Coordinates of C-alpha atoms in Angstrom, one line a residue:
Chain A
M1 CA 0.0 0.0 0.0
P2 CA 1.3 3.5 -0.9
G3 CA 3.0 5.4 2.0
I4 CA 3.1 2.4 4.3
G5 CA 6.5 1.0 5.1
P6 CA 7.4 -2.1 7.3
K7 CA 7.1 -0.1 10.6
T8 CA 3.7 1.4 9.9
A9 CA 2.5 -2.0 8.5
Q10 CA 3.5 -3.7 11.8
R11 CA 1.8 -0.9 13.9
L12 CA -1.4 -1.2 11.8
A13 CA -1.4 -5.1 12.0
L14 CA -1.0 -5.0 15.8
H15 CA -3.7 -2.3 16.1
I16 CA -6.1 -4.6 14.1
I17 CA -5.3 -7.6 16.3
K18 CA -6.0 -5.7 19.5
R19 CA -9.5 -4.6 18.4
S20 CA -12.6 -6.7 19.0
E21 CA -13.8 -9.0 16.3
T22 CA -17.0 -6.9 15.7
E23 CA -14.9 -3.8 15.0
V24 CA -12.6 -5.7 12.6
Q25 CA -15.7 -7.1 10.9
A26 CA -17.1 -3.6 10.5
L27 CA -13.9 -2.3 9.0
A28 CA -13.7 -5.2 6.5
E29 CA -17.3 -4.6 5.5
A30 CA -16.7 -0.9 5.1
L31 CA -13.8 -1.6 2.7
V32 CA -15.8 -3.9 0.5
E33 CA -18.7 -1.6 0.6
A34 CA -16.6 1.4 -0.5
K35 CA -15.1 -0.6 -3.3
R36 CA -18.5 -1.7 -4.4
Q37 CA -20.1 1.8 -4.3
V38 CA -17.4 4.0 -5.8
G39 CA -17.1 3.8 -9.5
L40 CA -16.2 6.3 -12.2
C41 CA -18.4 9.1 -13.6
K42 CA -19.5 8.0 -17.0
I43 CA -18.9 11.5 -18.4
C44 CA -15.6 12.6 -16.9
F45 CA -14.2 9.4 -15.2
H46 CA -13.7 11.1 -11.8
L47 CA -14.5 8.9 -8.8
S48 CA -18.2 8.9 -8.1
A49 CA -20.8 6.9 -6.1
E50 CA -23.5 7.8 -8.7
P51 CA -23.4 7.1 -12.5
T52 CA -22.3 10.8 -13.0
C53 CA -20.2 12.7 -10.5
S54 CA -21.3 15.7 -8.5
I55 CA -19.3 18.1 -10.7
C56 CA -20.9 16.9 -13.9
R57 CA -24.3 17.1 -12.4
N58 CA -23.8 20.7 -11.0
T59 CA -25.6 23.0 -13.5
N60 CA -23.8 26.0 -12.1
R61 CA -20.6 24.8 -13.6
D62 CA -19.6 25.9 -17.1
P63 CA -20.2 22.9 -19.5
G64 CA -18.1 24.8 -22.1
T65 CA -14.7 24.4 -20.4
I66 CA -13.0 21.0 -19.7
C67 CA -9.9 20.7 -17.5
V68 CA -8.0 17.5 -18.4
V69 CA -6.1 15.9 -15.6
A70 CA -4.2 12.6 -15.2
D71 CA -5.8 11.4 -12.0
S72 CA -8.8 11.9 -9.7
R73 CA -6.4 13.3 -7.0
D74 CA -5.7 16.2 -9.4
V75 CA -9.4 17.0 -9.5
I76 CA -9.5 17.2 -5.7
A77 CA -6.3 19.4 -5.7
L78 CA -7.8 21.8 -8.3
E79 CA -11.2 21.9 -6.5
K80 CA -9.4 23.1 -3.4
T81 CA -8.3 26.3 -5.2
R82 CA -12.0 27.3 -5.7
E83 CA -10.8 29.1 -8.9
Y84 CA -12.1 26.8 -11.5
G85 CA -15.8 26.8 -12.5
G86 CA -15.8 24.4 -15.4
R87 CA -15.8 20.6 -15.7
Y88 CA -13.1 17.9 -15.8
H89 CA -12.0 14.9 -17.7
V90 CA -9.8 12.4 -15.9
L91 CA -7.5 10.4 -18.2
G92 CA -6.7 7.7 -15.7
G93 CA -2.9 8.1 -16.1
T94 CA -0.3 9.4 -18.5
I95 CA 1.1 7.8 -21.7
S96 CA 4.1 5.7 -20.7
P97 CA 5.3 3.2 -23.2
M98 CA 8.0 2.1 -20.7
D99 CA 5.3 0.9 -18.3
G100 CA 3.1 -0.4 -21.2
I101 CA 0.6 2.4 -20.9
T102 CA -0.6 3.3 -24.4
P103 CA -3.1 6.1 -25.3
E104 CA -5.7 3.3 -25.9
Q105 CA -5.6 2.4 -22.2
L106 CA -6.5 6.0 -21.1
Y107 CA -9.8 7.8 -21.4
I108 CA -8.6 9.8 -24.4
Q109 CA -11.0 8.5 -27.0
S110 CA -14.0 9.5 -24.8
L111 CA -12.4 13.0 -24.4
V112 CA -12.2 13.5 -28.1
Q113 CA -15.8 12.4 -28.4
R114 CA -16.9 14.9 -25.7
V115 CA -15.0 17.7 -27.4
S116 CA -16.2 16.9 -30.9
Q117 CA -19.9 16.4 -29.9
E118 CA -20.5 19.1 -27.3
Q119 CA -20.1 22.9 -27.5
I120 CA -16.7 23.2 -25.9
K121 CA -15.0 26.7 -25.8
E122 CA -11.7 25.7 -24.2
V123 CA -9.8 22.6 -23.1
I124 CA -7.3 23.3 -20.3
L125 CA -4.6 20.6 -20.0
A126 CA -3.5 20.4 -16.4
I127 CA -1.0 17.6 -16.5
A128 CA 2.2 17.7 -14.3
P129 CA 5.4 18.4 -16.4
S130 CA 7.2 15.0 -16.3
V131 CA 8.4 13.2 -19.4
E132 CA 5.2 11.2 -19.5
G133 CA 3.1 14.3 -18.7
E134 CA 4.6 16.3 -21.5
T135 CA 4.1 13.4 -24.0
T136 CA 0.4 13.1 -22.9
T137 CA -0.1 16.9 -23.1
L138 CA 1.3 17.1 -26.7
Y139 CA -0.6 14.0 -27.8
V140 CA -4.0 15.1 -26.4
A141 CA -3.4 18.7 -27.7
G142 CA -2.8 17.3 -31.2
L143 CA -6.0 15.4 -31.2
L144 CA -8.2 18.3 -29.9
K145 CA -6.7 21.4 -31.7
S146 CA -8.9 21.1 -34.7
F147 CA -12.1 21.2 -32.6
T148 CA -11.5 23.9 -30.0
K149 CA -9.0 26.2 -28.2
V150 CA -6.5 24.2 -26.2
T151 CA -4.5 25.8 -23.4
R152 CA -2.2 24.4 -20.7
I153 CA -1.5 25.5 -17.2
A154 CA 1.5 27.8 -16.5
F155 CA 4.8 26.4 -15.4
G156 CA 7.1 28.7 -13.4
L157 CA 8.1 29.9 -10.0
P158 CA 5.8 28.5 -7.3
M159 CA 4.2 31.1 -4.9
G160 CA 6.5 32.1 -2.1
G161 CA 9.3 30.6 -4.1
D162 CA 12.6 32.5 -4.3
L163 CA 14.6 32.8 -7.6
E164 CA 17.7 31.7 -5.7
Y165 CA 16.2 28.4 -4.6
A166 CA 14.3 27.5 -7.8
D167 CA 15.9 24.8 -10.0
E168 CA 17.3 25.9 -13.4
V169 CA 14.6 24.2 -15.5
T170 CA 11.8 26.0 -13.5
L171 CA 13.6 29.3 -13.9
A172 CA 14.1 28.8 -17.6
R173 CA 10.4 27.9 -18.0
A174 CA 9.4 31.0 -15.9
L175 CA 11.5 33.2 -18.3
E176 CA 10.1 31.5 -21.4
G177 CA 6.5 31.8 -20.2
R178 CA 6.7 35.5 -19.3
Q179 CA 3.6 37.5 -19.8
E180 CA 3.0 41.1 -20.6
L181 CA 1.9 43.3 -17.7
Chain B
M1 CA 25.8 36.2 9.8
P2 CA 23.1 34.5 7.7
G3 CA 22.8 30.7 8.1
I4 CA 25.1 30.6 11.1
G5 CA 23.5 29.6 14.4
P6 CA 25.1 29.4 17.9
K7 CA 26.6 25.9 17.2
T8 CA 28.2 26.7 13.9
A9 CA 29.4 30.0 15.3
Q10 CA 31.2 28.2 18.1
R11 CA 32.7 25.7 15.7
L12 CA 34.0 28.5 13.5
A13 CA 35.4 30.4 16.4
L14 CA 37.3 27.4 17.8
H15 CA 38.6 26.6 14.3
I16 CA 40.0 30.2 14.0
I17 CA 41.7 30.0 17.4
K18 CA 43.4 26.7 16.5
R19 CA 45.0 28.1 13.4
S20 CA 48.4 29.8 13.3
E21 CA 48.5 33.6 13.6
T22 CA 49.7 34.0 10.0
E23 CA 46.8 32.1 8.6
V24 CA 44.3 34.1 10.6
Q25 CA 46.1 37.3 9.5
A26 CA 45.7 36.1 5.8
L27 CA 42.0 35.4 6.2
A28 CA 41.5 38.9 7.8
E29 CA 43.3 40.6 5.0
A30 CA 41.4 38.6 2.4
L31 CA 38.1 39.7 3.9
V32 CA 39.1 43.4 3.9
E33 CA 40.5 43.1 0.3
A34 CA 37.3 41.4 -1.0
K35 CA 35.2 44.2 0.6
R36 CA 37.5 46.8 -0.9
Q37 CA 37.6 45.4 -4.4
V38 CA 34.0 44.3 -5.0
G39 CA 31.7 47.2 -5.7
L40 CA 28.6 47.6 -7.8
C41 CA 28.4 47.9 -11.6
K42 CA 27.6 51.5 -12.4
I43 CA 25.1 50.4 -15.1
C44 CA 23.2 47.5 -13.6
F45 CA 24.3 47.5 -9.9
H46 CA 25.3 43.8 -10.0
L47 CA 28.4 43.0 -7.9
S48 CA 31.5 43.7 -9.9
A49 CA 35.3 44.2 -9.3
E50 CA 35.4 46.6 -12.3
P51 CA 33.4 49.8 -12.8
T52 CA 31.0 47.9 -15.1
C53 CA 30.3 44.2 -14.6
S54 CA 31.2 41.4 -17.0
I55 CA 27.6 41.1 -18.3
C56 CA 27.3 44.8 -19.2
R57 CA 30.7 44.7 -20.9
N58 CA 29.8 41.6 -22.9
T59 CA 29.0 42.8 -26.4
N60 CA 27.4 39.5 -27.3
R61 CA 24.5 40.2 -24.9
D62 CA 21.4 41.9 -26.2
P63 CA 21.4 45.5 -24.9
G64 CA 17.8 45.8 -25.8
T65 CA 16.5 43.5 -23.1
I66 CA 16.7 44.2 -19.3
C67 CA 15.8 41.6 -16.7
V68 CA 15.0 43.4 -13.4
V69 CA 15.8 41.4 -10.2
A70 CA 15.8 42.2 -6.5
D71 CA 19.3 41.0 -5.7
S72 CA 22.7 40.0 -7.2
R73 CA 21.9 36.4 -6.0
D74 CA 19.1 36.3 -8.5
V75 CA 21.4 37.3 -11.4
I76 CA 23.6 34.3 -10.5
A77 CA 20.5 32.0 -10.4
L78 CA 19.3 33.2 -13.8
E79 CA 22.7 33.0 -15.3
K80 CA 22.9 29.3 -14.3
T81 CA 19.9 28.6 -16.6
R82 CA 21.9 29.8 -19.7
E83 CA 18.6 30.8 -21.2
Y84 CA 18.9 34.5 -20.9
G85 CA 20.9 36.6 -23.4
G86 CA 20.1 40.1 -22.3
R87 CA 21.3 42.4 -19.5
Y88 CA 20.2 42.9 -16.0
H89 CA 19.2 45.6 -13.5
V90 CA 19.6 44.8 -9.8
L91 CA 17.2 46.9 -7.6
G92 CA 19.1 46.1 -4.4
G93 CA 15.9 44.8 -2.6
T94 CA 12.2 45.1 -2.7
I95 CA 9.8 47.9 -1.5
S96 CA 8.9 47.2 2.1
P97 CA 7.4 50.1 4.1
M98 CA 7.3 47.8 7.2
D99 CA 11.1 47.6 7.1
G100 CA 11.5 51.2 6.1
I101 CA 12.5 50.4 2.5
T102 CA 11.0 53.0 0.2
P103 CA 11.4 53.1 -3.6
E104 CA 14.0 55.9 -3.2
Q105 CA 16.4 53.5 -1.4
L106 CA 16.4 51.1 -4.4
Y107 CA 18.0 51.5 -7.8
I108 CA 14.6 52.3 -9.4
Q109 CA 15.4 55.8 -10.6
S110 CA 18.5 54.7 -12.5
L111 CA 16.4 51.9 -14.1
V112 CA 13.8 54.4 -15.4
Q113 CA 16.7 56.5 -16.7
R114 CA 18.2 53.5 -18.5
V115 CA 14.9 52.6 -20.1
S116 CA 14.0 56.1 -21.1
Q117 CA 17.4 56.9 -22.6
E118 CA 18.5 53.6 -24.3
Q119 CA 16.7 51.6 -27.0
I120 CA 15.0 49.0 -24.8
K121 CA 12.7 46.5 -26.5
E122 CA 11.6 44.7 -23.4
V123 CA 11.9 44.8 -19.6
I124 CA 11.4 41.5 -17.9
L125 CA 10.5 41.7 -14.2
A126 CA 11.9 38.7 -12.4
I127 CA 11.0 39.4 -8.8
A128 CA 9.8 36.6 -6.4
P129 CA 6.1 36.6 -5.7
S130 CA 6.0 37.7 -2.0
V131 CA 3.9 40.7 -0.8
E132 CA 6.9 43.0 -1.2
G133 CA 7.9 41.5 -4.5
E134 CA 4.4 42.0 -5.9
T135 CA 4.4 45.6 -4.7
T136 CA 7.8 46.2 -6.3
T137 CA 6.7 44.6 -9.6
L138 CA 3.6 46.7 -9.9
Y139 CA 5.4 49.9 -8.9
V140 CA 8.2 49.4 -11.4
A141 CA 5.9 48.2 -14.2
G142 CA 3.8 51.4 -13.7
L143 CA 6.9 53.6 -14.1
L144 CA 8.2 51.8 -17.2
K145 CA 5.0 51.0 -19.2
S146 CA 5.0 54.3 -21.1
F147 CA 8.5 53.7 -22.4
T148 CA 8.6 50.0 -23.5
K149 CA 7.0 46.5 -23.3
V150 CA 7.0 45.2 -19.7
T151 CA 6.7 41.5 -19.0
R152 CA 7.0 39.4 -15.9
I153 CA 8.2 35.8 -15.4
A154 CA 5.6 33.1 -15.2
F155 CA 4.3 31.7 -11.9
G156 CA 2.9 28.2 -11.8
L157 CA 3.8 24.6 -11.2
P158 CA 7.5 24.1 -10.8
M159 CA 9.2 21.5 -13.0
G160 CA 8.8 17.9 -11.7
G161 CA 6.0 19.3 -9.4
D162 CA 2.8 17.3 -9.0
L163 CA -0.6 18.9 -9.0
E164 CA -1.4 17.0 -5.8
Y165 CA 1.5 18.5 -3.9
A166 CA 1.3 22.1 -5.2
D167 CA -0.2 24.6 -2.8
E168 CA -3.6 26.2 -3.7
V169 CA -2.2 29.6 -4.6
T170 CA 0.3 28.1 -7.0
L171 CA -2.3 26.0 -8.6
A172 CA -4.6 29.0 -8.9
R173 CA -1.8 31.0 -10.6
A174 CA -1.0 28.1 -12.9
L175 CA -4.7 28.0 -14.0
E176 CA -4.9 31.8 -14.4
G177 CA -1.6 32.0 -16.4
R178 CA -2.5 29.2 -18.8
Q179 CA -1.2 29.6 -22.3
E180 CA -2.5 28.5 -25.7
L181 CA -0.8 25.5 -27.2

């Protein structure tokens, strides 16, 4: 399990053993129940207990803007900013031939379908800038460009960041991406 | 002295005491000599042993672009990227009324003079995004806008950064500063 090393694993195992059987039974059932209830939204593929997620069902959100992310975790991170009022599309990962992840295994085809069939004003690609992320961004942008405006989030100095402590690639991207005031 | 706490101070003091008198004398002279020789470039106010610094004297560098930074440390950081071919202007700090630093105490007047008298195509403001940094950026931009194009470096996700681990303000700025692909 992610983030759990041998020490934490032992601590958790001992904690489970010390509990009463009813409590352990309840935890086991909760796990199975969570797995059973939570599926993917059939529109944007974000985690959802209903057939469509709460963001896709929210009529206050702009249906003309789609923010494309790699993972459901990224939706949660972007929602915390309270800055984005559009909808999402979760790809389910990034293209990575080394790990055997091809575009066909991601929800890219359904994104192209959404963009070609709905009235979409803008697609914002919000994929982290790793090698796989850049590949995915360029691949998806190439597929969508003929249908609508495609943008990507800015890369540069993080807030509170100091020029002195920023790595060279970040500084170079910050210079390259400069904007007129 | 910055970065030196009580323990390091004690270690350094004991190290000095253990050395021979000639060695300590040499260190003391080197300190005074360094202070005496290193001054500020009279054009850009970057640290320099000559009246003008090596960047201002370099004829291969574009004299039409000025990158404005708060400190000489930032010049060193930007030079490491090897991405910037223009010149610099070091303000010597950021506007901070709380610490009694007003615009008059910084090299802002000389920047306005440079921009108004030379053929400057673009001024890039590369000041870290703190409260003082933002104030300085807006103040300087206001003074220069009538003379030339004023841009600022991009703020957003740092390279290798993950959306999930980025703070909310950085993510919001990354969304806000998105660029068309």
